Amino acid sequence: MENERITLAHGAGGKLSQELIEQVILPAFGNPLLNELHDGATVNMGGRVAFTTDSYVVKPLFFAGGNIGKLAVCGTVNDLAMTGAVPRYLSMGLILEEGFPFAELRQIVHTMKLAADEAGVYIVTGDTKVVGKGAADGIFINTAGIGDVIPGTHISPKRVEAGMDVILSGYIGDHAATIMAGRHGLELPASIQSDCAPLAGLTQAMLRAAPGIAVLRDPTRGGIAATLNEIAEQSHTGILLDEESIPVHPEVRGVCDILGFDPLYLANEGKLLAFTAPQDTAAVLAAMHAHRYGQDACVIGRVTAEARGQVGLQTSIGGIRVVDMPLGNLVPRIC
Amino acid sequence: MDKKEERALAQRIVAEIVRLMADRAQPVRFMEVCGTHTVSIFRAGLRQILPESVELVSGPGCPVCVTPDDYMDKAIAYAKREDCIIATFGDMLKVPGTSSSLGEAQAEGADIRIVYSPLDSLKIAVENPDKKVVFLAVGFETTAPTAAAAVLAAQAQGLENFYVLSAHKLVSPALRMLLADPQVRVDGFILPGHVSVVTGTDVFAFLPREFHMPGVVTGFEPLQILRSIYRLARQVAEDKPRIENEYGSVVRREGNPAARSVLDRVYETVDACWRGIGRIPASGLQVKQAYRRFDIEAVLPLELPAQEKKTACRCGEVLRGIINPRECPLFGKACVPTHAVGPCMVSVEGVCAAWYKYGGGRFIYGK
């Protein structure tokens, strides 16, 4: 099967579809709920349930630090985690392009399995479709997930108030810089790779330290600029950042300088922002520093009563500027 | 130097600028003529720490912004041909021509590839031998040598399907044109670092000599720009205009002769049309006779009808620092980055786009 490629018949529901499930999907994800191979899975949940979905289309499919499969698991796990939930179960929908190599599919599925194990979630139901050549770009993945909301927590931008601290879990822009460097043929040292990671363990540790955390968000597309603008708008408060305290690797800054981008707008796949009351900040930071995905966590700004709905940045040199909502795709500039 | 020292140093420089400009009746106006400077000034919030006695205005420093409609029309016409592939820097896609853009042509099926360097388009030419690959050669003295190097490389490799559509522009003739314009009021130029790496500083010697105009070449770090403003203020205060080099680590008086010799082998100067400004003598580059077979306009001439576009866009005055973007009736209303009317709103380094993005001239948090 190693040199084999996906054909339209693999999506036709017959013998080849069955083989695909038995030889690729079940060996990776097999668990009692999935092994039923029923039309859907039935699960027991506790009280409030968090529910989310996301679709993944990325080019290149494989990059330093991950691949589309890892993104598909971590992205949905993280969306659940940011609601204050413990992620439990995922669904997985694969859309495969005719001709897609089995070897790559196995690799992607294997990575998904590792990420799911780390996050403590089970993939309990799924679907596979095959589309003709040219109708998809190799592979698209949709995942949906459900999780138990941790009792006593209440994550909502409406709870953000002036005086709260804005915490960032680590270096920004690594994921986008890795992807863009790949697309534009720029060399990055091996130390810079996608930060793609499941953050549910980190959020649980933070919420144990301070159940009153007002907001948790993972700044993916549009970077921390987009996420903070959304929160400023939804909470009707101002956010003032301190440029010096925002961690950016010099290599990422270098890629940005060359292509004309701003690290604040670069996507992350393994970082989070938290809004905490000042009396909780030290405990939350301590919990983060003890976790592998929060070692570089720091306070990057605070919530203000002025400039409601706006994000401002105190620059290193002592100036101040607005950080606006990003508009669309980033395109490299001419020098 | 750590960030705290940097901030303290910035405060000291600003205090010096305040002192130098203290007894002036009206603010001095310093113009930057490089899009990267424009963005760097906004990003660092430099205007906010400068005294009211210093005004910063932006000149025609963004190559996308000064590329005229009819160039875009030609690019679109080539893009629509079945036998052509267009290779271009990404920010050209949204630049409006008379009635369309490359982005729209791409949506209609034209083969347009985004490249980061002109040399990338050679690879596209090798991979598509049955197509004519046209590189949109736009930019100042900074990018022109690499486009010229691509032409020389194409010749060395015997590539017969690589072409340029040249709209390269030169900075110093534009400054001369600005200074001859009675509407333009400038007291000194923050001169472009990257361009000067190639041209050297001597090319700007006419500023103090002929126009009694100060100029300081500088880099892109906020402190470098701040120092250049201090140096300009000092020249104004002493009334001793000259060309100073604040970017001495990179820029030499004679520039980069190797880059210029590549440029001179392939290109010759020609009068050129700047969007919003008009024709400027000897301010553009065209492919020399010996390399005409790489010039798409010579190989595949186009007959485009002369079209006129009427809009209320005041990019021309913005580009010359006569008005600020807010004084244009379209700014922030009909003309926003997602639906740009004028090119100054298209490029991330365009003056209007920077004003829009960073909250205008003197952004004050909470006001």
XYZ file of C-alpha atoms in Angstrom:
702
model
C 0.000 0.000 0.000
C 3.031 2.312 0.491
C 3.257 3.666 -3.040
C -0.470 3.782 -3.340
C -2.435 6.906 -3.890
C -5.964 7.922 -3.015
C -8.458 7.200 -5.799
C -12.055 8.304 -6.159
C -13.050 4.732 -5.195
C -11.611 5.273 -1.700
C -14.455 7.693 -1.129
C -17.191 5.664 -2.768
C -18.290 3.815 0.361
C -17.374 0.354 -0.906
C -14.584 -2.089 -0.254
C -11.769 0.428 -0.774
C -13.377 2.875 1.664
C -13.523 0.091 4.197
C -9.859 -0.704 3.608
C -8.898 2.920 4.108
C -10.662 2.971 7.467
C -9.317 -0.385 8.579
C -5.741 0.135 7.454
C -5.170 3.821 8.145
C -7.780 5.293 10.471
C -8.463 2.541 13.005
C -4.827 1.574 13.642
C -4.157 5.204 14.577
C -7.218 6.222 16.514
C -8.853 2.918 17.524
C -10.830 3.252 20.762
C -14.003 1.541 21.991
C -16.246 4.368 20.829
C -14.740 4.657 17.350
C -14.378 0.898 16.886
C -18.168 0.598 16.910
C -18.023 2.168 13.414
C -21.585 3.258 13.885
C -23.114 6.321 12.225
C -22.238 8.365 15.280
C -20.730 8.019 18.738
C -22.665 8.282 21.995
C -20.791 9.710 24.979
C -21.488 10.616 28.589
C -20.916 14.265 29.509
C -21.202 16.095 32.831
C -22.744 19.556 33.207
C -22.072 22.433 30.806
C -20.652 21.256 27.501
C -18.390 23.281 25.205
C -18.701 22.594 21.473
C -16.623 23.911 18.546
C -15.544 23.186 14.986
C -12.847 24.374 12.614
C -11.614 23.460 9.133
C -7.947 23.282 8.211
C -6.451 24.195 4.854
C -2.751 24.997 4.937
C 0.044 25.187 2.447
C 2.588 23.650 2.806
C 0.948 20.585 4.384
C 4.150 19.722 6.235
C 6.257 22.359 7.974
C 8.914 22.601 10.674
C 7.181 21.723 13.924
C 4.066 20.084 12.549
C 1.692 19.356 9.733
C -1.956 19.929 8.853
C -3.023 17.007 11.074
C -1.370 18.399 14.170
C -3.004 21.762 13.458
C -6.403 20.117 13.074
C -6.225 18.459 16.495
C -4.501 21.289 18.374
C -6.700 23.993 16.848
C -9.947 22.408 17.992
C -8.509 21.303 21.338
C -7.340 24.872 21.921
C -10.689 26.380 20.959
C -12.314 24.155 23.592
C -9.623 24.931 26.151
C -10.147 28.682 25.673
C -13.780 28.324 26.752
C -12.551 26.956 30.065
C -13.363 23.368 29.134
C -11.538 20.065 29.424
C -11.582 18.752 25.827
C -12.999 15.199 25.612
C -13.991 14.017 22.143
C -13.235 15.059 18.564
C -14.736 14.225 15.209
C -12.566 14.199 12.107
C -13.711 14.859 8.552
C -11.117 14.256 5.809
C -11.482 15.655 2.319
C -8.829 14.024 0.148
C -7.804 14.932 -3.363
C -7.623 12.080 -5.828
C -3.969 11.042 -6.151
C -2.966 12.014 -2.610
C -0.180 9.645 -1.467
C -1.107 7.135 1.213
C 2.284 7.565 2.840
C 1.561 11.238 3.521
C -1.909 10.430 4.802
C -0.433 7.906 7.240
C 2.071 10.470 8.435
C -0.644 13.072 8.999
C -2.896 10.604 10.796
C 0.000 9.464 12.979
C 0.720 13.068 14.027
C -2.965 13.551 14.826
C -2.850 10.490 17.038
C 0.173 11.836 18.966
C -1.442 15.258 19.402
C -4.742 13.718 20.535
C -2.909 11.549 23.086
C -1.057 14.547 24.453
C -4.273 16.540 24.724
C -6.135 13.620 26.307
C -8.904 13.562 23.689
C -10.381 10.695 21.693
C -11.364 10.848 18.050
C -14.678 9.021 18.221
C -16.342 9.603 14.879
C -15.327 10.686 11.424
C -15.904 10.832 7.727
C -13.823 10.588 4.572
C -14.603 12.044 1.177
C -12.496 11.941 -1.973
C -12.791 14.684 -4.602
C -11.410 14.728 -8.150
C -7.944 16.000 -8.971
C -7.826 19.780 -8.709
C -10.974 20.027 -6.565
C -8.948 20.153 -3.315
C -5.352 20.936 -2.416
C -4.110 17.511 -1.284
C -6.016 17.242 1.952
C -8.487 19.352 3.902
C -9.418 18.415 7.458
C -12.375 19.426 9.567
C -12.484 18.650 13.259
C -15.253 19.330 15.741
C -14.897 18.823 19.467
C -16.774 18.755 22.734
C -15.524 19.229 26.254
C -16.689 19.609 29.848
C -16.630 23.185 31.086
C -14.726 23.295 34.372
C -17.250 24.133 37.122
C -16.751 27.532 38.726
C -15.122 29.104 35.673
C -16.762 31.719 33.526
C -14.789 32.856 30.508
C -16.336 35.883 28.812
C -14.974 39.108 27.343
C -17.847 40.896 29.094
C -16.025 40.253 32.376
C -12.957 42.228 31.291
C -12.565 45.400 33.356
C -10.161 48.327 33.562
C -7.144 47.470 35.697
C -6.873 43.832 34.607
C -3.552 42.461 33.392
C -3.020 41.026 29.904
C -0.873 37.883 30.019
C 0.796 36.286 26.971
C 2.047 32.698 27.214
C 5.249 33.071 25.147
C 7.006 34.119 21.936
C 4.708 35.298 19.127
C 4.791 34.728 15.392
C 6.809 31.500 15.249
C 4.106 29.589 13.365
C 3.428 32.226 10.709
C 7.131 33.004 10.266
C 7.857 29.293 9.703
C 5.080 28.989 7.115
C 5.997 32.234 5.336
C 9.703 31.508 5.319
C 8.801 28.202 3.641
C 6.624 29.928 1.056
C 9.151 32.648 0.257
C 12.226 30.463 0.288
C 13.832 32.133 3.308
C 16.084 30.097 5.588
C 15.260 29.971 9.276
C 17.459 28.321 11.903
C 16.162 24.988 13.264
C 15.398 26.704 16.580
C 12.449 28.465 14.923
C 9.529 26.207 14.149
C 5.761 26.256 14.350
C 4.586 26.557 17.943
C 1.604 24.278 17.195
C 0.683 22.633 20.512
C -2.370 21.534 22.523
C -2.931 24.035 25.329
C -5.635 22.287 27.351
C -3.180 21.206 30.068
C -1.913 24.768 30.410
C -5.396 26.308 30.650
C -6.452 23.748 33.262
C -3.397 24.570 35.376
C -4.154 28.294 35.044
C -7.811 27.873 35.994
C -6.841 25.775 39.008
C -4.600 28.641 40.105
C -7.295 31.265 39.485
C -10.803 30.133 38.489
C -11.764 33.786 38.031
C -9.712 34.336 34.837
C -11.926 36.590 32.718
C -10.774 35.654 29.238
C -8.600 33.017 27.605
C -7.994 33.279 23.860
C -5.539 31.720 21.423
C -4.296 34.348 18.991
C -4.286 32.414 15.727
C -5.058 34.140 12.410
C -4.515 37.896 12.652
C -2.173 37.412 15.620
C -2.453 39.074 19.003
C -3.479 42.309 17.226
C -6.732 40.779 15.956
C -7.530 38.941 19.191
C -6.915 41.958 21.405
C -8.959 44.220 19.124
C -11.867 41.790 19.342
C -11.647 41.697 23.122
C -11.357 45.497 23.373
C -14.453 45.839 21.252
C -16.499 43.120 22.975
C -15.566 44.285 26.477
C -15.818 47.970 25.606
C -12.505 48.705 27.303
C -9.126 49.953 26.094
C -6.004 47.816 26.031
C -2.565 49.378 26.354
C 0.400 47.150 25.493
C 4.053 47.615 26.305
C 6.120 46.811 23.204
C 9.260 45.924 25.168
C 7.546 43.176 27.117
C 6.147 41.314 24.093
C 8.448 38.358 23.387
C 9.483 37.997 19.719
C 12.402 35.860 18.571
C 14.965 37.964 16.641
C 14.735 35.527 13.692
C 10.965 36.101 13.480
C 11.538 39.846 13.609
C 14.068 39.371 10.791
C 11.535 37.592 8.568
C 9.065 40.393 9.324
C 11.590 43.101 8.435
C 12.357 41.432 5.115
C 8.736 40.843 4.126
C 7.304 44.015 5.668
C 5.122 42.357 8.314
C 4.433 43.174 11.933
C 4.856 40.318 14.465
C 1.710 41.472 16.265
C -0.283 40.299 13.246
C 1.343 36.895 12.788
C -0.620 33.715 13.483
C 0.265 31.513 16.445
C -0.896 27.949 16.992
C 0.339 27.286 20.505
C 0.025 30.554 22.415
C -2.689 32.073 24.533
C -3.699 35.421 25.978
C -5.303 35.659 29.416
C -7.007 38.545 31.192
C -6.650 38.385 34.949
C -7.497 40.552 37.932
C -4.217 41.999 39.294
C -4.479 40.002 42.542
C -4.574 36.749 40.493
C -1.733 37.580 38.112
C 1.153 36.212 40.166
C -0.584 32.881 40.798
C -1.532 32.486 37.129
C 2.011 33.305 35.978
C 3.457 30.816 38.472
C 1.150 28.083 37.153
C 2.113 28.952 33.586
C 5.849 29.004 34.265
C 5.572 25.465 35.638
C 4.027 24.195 32.388
C 6.036 23.399 29.254
C 3.875 25.639 27.054
C 3.904 28.611 29.422
C 7.538 28.957 30.440
C 7.946 32.378 28.828
C 4.609 33.759 30.015
C 4.596 37.431 30.965
C 2.355 40.446 31.398
C 2.315 42.468 28.161
C -0.197 45.178 28.996
C -3.229 46.228 30.949
C -6.870 47.081 30.472
C -7.764 50.766 30.667
C -10.926 52.783 30.975
C -9.682 55.212 28.293
C -9.726 54.581 24.547
C -12.575 52.089 24.771
C -12.573 49.612 21.918
C -8.986 50.509 20.965
C -5.647 48.793 21.377
C -2.641 51.064 21.910
C 1.043 50.212 22.004
C 3.645 51.998 24.077
C 6.683 51.742 21.787
C 10.204 50.926 22.930
C 11.346 54.435 22.146
C 8.636 56.019 24.275
C 6.040 56.824 21.615
C 2.551 55.440 21.383
C 0.513 54.153 18.478
C -2.710 52.420 17.688
C -2.710 48.691 16.889
C -5.564 48.239 14.461
C -7.582 45.261 13.342
C -5.835 43.469 10.460
C -7.577 43.752 7.113
C -6.963 40.608 5.163
C -4.143 38.550 3.763
C -0.589 39.620 4.367
C 1.303 40.220 1.128
C 5.025 40.889 0.992
C 5.957 44.401 -0.004
C 8.365 45.790 -2.575
C 11.349 47.432 -1.019
C 22.233 49.363 24.610
C 19.166 48.006 26.389
C 15.664 49.300 25.877
C 15.727 51.512 28.957
C 18.900 53.252 27.799
C 17.394 53.562 24.330
C 14.330 55.292 25.717
C 16.436 57.623 27.839
C 18.602 58.458 24.834
C 15.493 59.166 22.749
C 14.306 61.581 25.432
C 17.637 63.383 25.405
C 17.589 63.714 21.612
C 14.035 65.052 21.687
C 15.044 67.584 24.360
C 17.864 68.750 22.064
C 15.454 69.082 19.145
C 13.085 71.109 21.330
C 15.969 73.398 22.290
C 17.163 73.840 18.673
C 13.676 74.659 17.390
C 12.575 76.775 20.369
C 12.531 80.236 18.816
C 11.014 79.391 15.436
C 7.831 81.171 14.446
C 6.379 78.202 12.556
C 7.075 74.470 12.623
C 9.834 73.056 10.440
C 8.733 70.399 7.946
C 10.974 67.419 7.316
C 10.036 65.004 4.556
C 10.885 61.312 4.365
C 10.970 59.854 0.864
C 11.048 56.157 1.618
C 8.043 53.985 2.412
C 9.993 51.971 4.968
C 10.779 55.193 6.828
C 7.094 56.160 6.674
C 6.054 52.902 8.301
C 8.893 52.928 10.812
C 7.955 56.453 11.954
C 4.364 55.378 12.516
C 5.256 52.078 14.143
C 7.569 53.676 16.644
C 5.062 56.438 17.369
C 7.801 58.990 16.633
C 5.411 61.865 15.910
C 4.023 61.533 19.407
C 7.349 62.236 21.086
C 8.380 65.076 18.784
C 7.580 68.689 19.723
C 4.945 70.630 17.791
C 7.795 72.620 16.265
C 8.691 69.629 14.062
C 6.280 68.323 11.458
C 6.996 65.119 9.566
C 5.558 64.780 6.063
C 5.797 61.882 3.649
C 6.995 62.249 0.067
C 6.842 59.958 -2.971
C 8.738 57.113 -1.297
C 6.519 54.155 -2.055
C 7.259 52.635 -5.484
C 3.799 51.096 -5.792
C 2.182 54.465 -5.130
C 3.974 56.297 -7.914
C 3.403 53.630 -10.571
C 0.961 55.153 -13.072
C -2.382 53.779 -14.278
C -1.175 53.085 -17.792
C 1.637 50.846 -16.503
C -0.946 48.800 -14.608
C -3.127 48.714 -17.748
C -0.202 47.271 -19.715
C 0.538 44.710 -17.008
C -3.116 43.657 -16.967
C -3.170 43.394 -20.774
C -0.124 41.086 -20.734
C -1.622 39.112 -17.849
C -4.736 38.440 -19.897
C -2.762 36.920 -22.774
C -2.776 33.127 -22.853
C 0.930 33.053 -23.725
C 2.081 35.173 -20.759
C 2.780 34.553 -17.083
C 3.170 37.641 -14.899
C 5.718 37.499 -12.062
C 5.324 40.275 -9.539
C 5.815 41.471 -5.974
C 2.633 40.857 -4.006
C 1.584 44.417 -3.365
C 1.108 45.150 -7.091
C -1.945 42.868 -7.210
C -4.407 45.363 -5.801
C -3.063 48.498 -7.489
C -5.816 49.981 -9.601
C -5.281 50.536 -13.314
C -7.720 52.637 -15.295
C -10.577 50.213 -14.908
C -9.279 46.992 -13.348
C -6.419 45.469 -11.339
C -4.086 42.485 -11.602
C -6.010 40.884 -8.740
C -9.185 41.011 -10.807
C -7.359 39.603 -13.836
C -6.082 36.770 -11.625
C -9.604 36.008 -10.435
C -10.609 35.778 -14.096
C -7.935 33.163 -14.699
C -4.786 35.090 -15.625
C -1.575 33.333 -14.568
C 0.031 35.692 -12.055
C 2.770 34.485 -9.705
C 3.958 36.328 -6.625
C 7.734 36.399 -6.314
C 9.986 37.789 -3.658
C 12.986 38.451 -5.903
C 13.249 39.078 -9.664
C 15.542 36.047 -9.762
C 12.594 33.834 -8.712
C 10.907 34.675 -12.006
C 13.823 33.100 -13.917
C 12.894 29.783 -12.327
C 9.311 30.217 -13.495
C 10.627 30.890 -17.006
C 12.707 27.697 -16.945
C 9.718 25.658 -15.770
C 7.365 27.129 -18.394
C 9.331 27.175 -21.657
C 6.199 27.620 -23.802
C 5.133 30.788 -21.935
C 6.535 34.322 -21.858
C 7.342 35.178 -18.249
C 7.036 38.924 -17.632
C 8.544 40.347 -14.455
C 6.962 43.624 -13.320
C 10.117 45.630 -12.725
C 8.919 48.240 -10.254
C 10.899 49.959 -7.530
C 13.654 52.479 -6.891
C 17.424 52.118 -7.086
C 17.119 49.414 -4.425
C 15.316 46.826 -6.547
C 16.465 47.907 -10.011
C 19.924 46.251 -9.760
C 18.381 42.853 -8.988
C 16.043 43.206 -11.968
C 19.084 44.074 -14.100
C 20.931 41.089 -12.649
C 17.969 38.884 -13.606
C 18.216 40.109 -17.213
C 21.951 39.372 -17.264
C 21.354 35.942 -15.724
C 18.646 35.191 -18.301
C 21.109 36.074 -21.035
C 23.844 33.929 -19.500
C 21.449 30.974 -19.195
C 20.196 31.467 -22.743
C 16.623 31.899 -21.505
C 14.447 33.075 -24.366
C 11.164 33.511 -22.523
C 12.047 35.959 -19.716
C 11.083 39.629 -19.999
C 10.734 42.730 -17.865
C 8.087 45.423 -17.996
C 10.129 48.267 -16.589
C 8.816 51.121 -14.470
C 11.864 51.595 -12.260
C 12.209 55.075 -10.844
C 15.055 57.192 -9.497
C 14.732 59.131 -6.275
C 16.904 62.202 -6.768
C 15.144 63.600 -9.886
C 11.882 63.427 -7.947
C 13.366 65.502 -5.125
C 14.510 68.082 -7.677
C 10.998 68.186 -9.109
C 9.459 68.622 -5.650
C 11.756 71.515 -4.821
C 10.855 73.258 -8.071
C 7.160 73.059 -7.121
C 6.052 76.274 -5.378
C 3.258 74.416 -3.532
C 5.708 72.112 -1.784
C 7.070 73.373 1.523
C 9.945 71.341 2.964
C 12.820 72.370 5.240
C 14.882 69.202 5.015
C 14.900 65.637 3.714
C 15.213 62.380 5.642
C 16.973 60.509 2.838
C 16.404 56.800 2.120
C 18.898 54.318 3.557
C 18.390 51.400 1.179
C 18.452 53.566 -1.947
C 21.612 55.303 -0.761
C 23.373 51.972 -0.291
C 23.298 51.748 -4.097
C 23.497 55.411 -5.135
C 25.829 56.696 -2.432
C 25.330 60.091 -0.802
C 26.923 62.224 -3.532
C 23.805 61.889 -5.651
C 22.048 64.170 -3.134
C 24.770 66.846 -3.081
C 22.626 69.107 -5.288
C 20.159 69.597 -2.418
C 22.312 71.948 -0.317
C 24.267 73.231 -3.333
C 21.370 74.252 -5.540
C 18.422 74.498 -3.156
C 20.046 75.376 0.183
C 18.301 72.268 1.487
C 19.494 70.004 4.337
C 19.486 66.218 3.910
C 20.392 63.322 6.173
C 20.683 59.724 4.977
C 19.486 57.336 7.656
C 18.524 53.779 8.535
C 15.236 52.368 9.727
C 15.572 51.956 13.478
C 13.508 54.557 15.361
C 16.626 55.937 17.045
C 18.404 56.354 13.702
C 15.442 58.270 12.321
C 15.259 60.387 15.467
C 18.967 61.193 15.185
C 18.499 62.204 11.553
C 15.715 64.574 12.625
C 18.058 66.041 15.229
C 20.761 66.530 12.594
C 18.281 68.221 10.245
C 17.104 70.491 13.054
C 20.709 71.411 13.810
C 21.391 72.239 10.154
C 18.272 74.402 10.045
C 19.156 76.153 13.311
C 22.701 76.848 12.132
C 21.490 77.623 8.611
C 24.260 75.406 7.248
C 22.611 72.899 4.927
C 24.682 69.890 3.896
C 24.295 66.146 3.304
C 24.997 64.095 6.416
C 25.139 60.329 6.746
C 23.487 58.811 9.828
C 23.690 55.335 8.270
C 27.466 55.292 7.902
C 27.705 51.642 8.866
C 26.009 50.705 5.587
C 25.987 53.687 3.236
C 29.171 54.982 1.639
C 29.688 58.230 -0.215
C 30.295 56.432 -3.490
C 27.506 53.879 -2.912
C 27.796 50.394 -4.358
C 29.677 50.668 -7.683
C 29.174 46.967 -8.481
C 25.376 47.266 -8.229
C 25.425 50.469 -10.256
C 27.532 48.915 -13.002
C 25.012 46.061 -13.355
C 22.294 48.693 -13.502
C 24.148 50.739 -16.110
C 24.799 47.727 -18.299
C 21.098 46.925 -18.652
C 19.247 50.179 -18.101
C 19.421 53.775 -19.295
C 17.631 56.779 -17.839
C 14.529 58.079 -19.521
C 11.770 60.578 -18.699
C 9.127 58.855 -16.638
C 5.578 59.428 -15.538
C 4.921 59.367 -11.772
C 1.381 58.829 -10.627
C -0.064 62.008 -9.247
C 3.041 64.025 -10.033
C 3.419 63.778 -13.784
C 6.403 63.530 -16.097
C 9.778 63.967 -14.440
C 12.846 64.303 -16.682
C 15.427 61.501 -16.489
C 13.664 59.846 -13.546
C 12.967 56.387 -14.966
C 14.889 53.413 -16.283
C 14.350 51.656 -19.585
C 16.101 48.596 -20.997
C 19.053 49.499 -23.224
C 19.050 48.645 -26.936
C 21.494 45.762 -26.440
C 19.030 44.002 -24.118
C 15.805 44.894 -25.903
C 14.954 41.249 -26.454
C 14.242 41.092 -22.715
C 11.916 44.109 -22.863
C 8.370 42.842 -23.281
C 7.217 46.183 -24.706
C 9.773 45.903 -27.506
C 9.030 42.237 -28.221
C 5.265 42.316 -27.878
C 4.111 45.921 -28.289
C 0.626 46.765 -27.062
C -1.807 49.193 -28.602
C -3.802 50.398 -25.637
C -6.403 53.116 -26.098
C -5.605 56.215 -24.057
C -8.079 56.174 -21.194
C -8.800 58.860 -18.731
C -9.897 58.165 -15.216
C -11.688 60.825 -13.253
C -11.695 60.479 -9.493
C -11.653 62.814 -6.507
C -8.517 61.010 -5.267
C -5.866 63.501 -4.177
C -2.937 61.071 -4.026
C -0.906 63.458 -6.170
C -0.983 66.156 -3.511
C -0.489 63.620 -0.720
C 2.609 62.260 -2.490
C 4.117 65.739 -2.616
C 3.332 66.485 1.023
C 1.020 69.353 0.024
C -1.948 67.931 1.894
C -2.151 65.225 4.527
C -4.297 62.158 3.781
C -7.187 63.357 5.990
C -7.617 66.361 3.712
C -8.550 64.078 0.808
C -12.348 63.783 0.577
C -12.130 60.037 -0.086
C -9.801 59.121 2.803
C -11.364 56.634 5.201
C -14.705 56.847 3.393
C -14.748 55.753 -0.262
C -11.038 54.920 -0.038
C -9.987 52.346 2.587
C -7.323 49.618 2.371
C -9.864 46.939 1.468
C -11.325 49.133 -1.299
C -8.514 51.449 -2.283
C -9.231 54.162 -4.838
C -5.725 55.589 -4.919
C -2.433 53.698 -4.819
C -1.325 55.440 -1.604
C -3.951 53.339 0.151
C -2.950 50.068 -1.559
C 0.598 49.414 -0.460
C 1.317 48.834 3.219
C 4.000 51.493 2.791
C 1.686 53.980 1.142
C 1.191 57.235 3.021
C -2.600 56.933 3.187
C -2.483 53.284 4.258
C -0.047 54.148 7.053
C -2.210 57.068 8.223
C -5.270 54.856 8.161
C -3.618 51.948 9.933
C -1.840 53.863 12.652
C -4.590 56.293 13.523
C -3.450 59.387 11.641
C -0.848 62.055 12.283
C -0.477 62.586 16.021
C -2.299 59.654 17.544
C -3.063 60.248 21.185
C -4.268 57.234 23.113
C -7.689 57.792 24.532
C -8.404 61.025 22.657
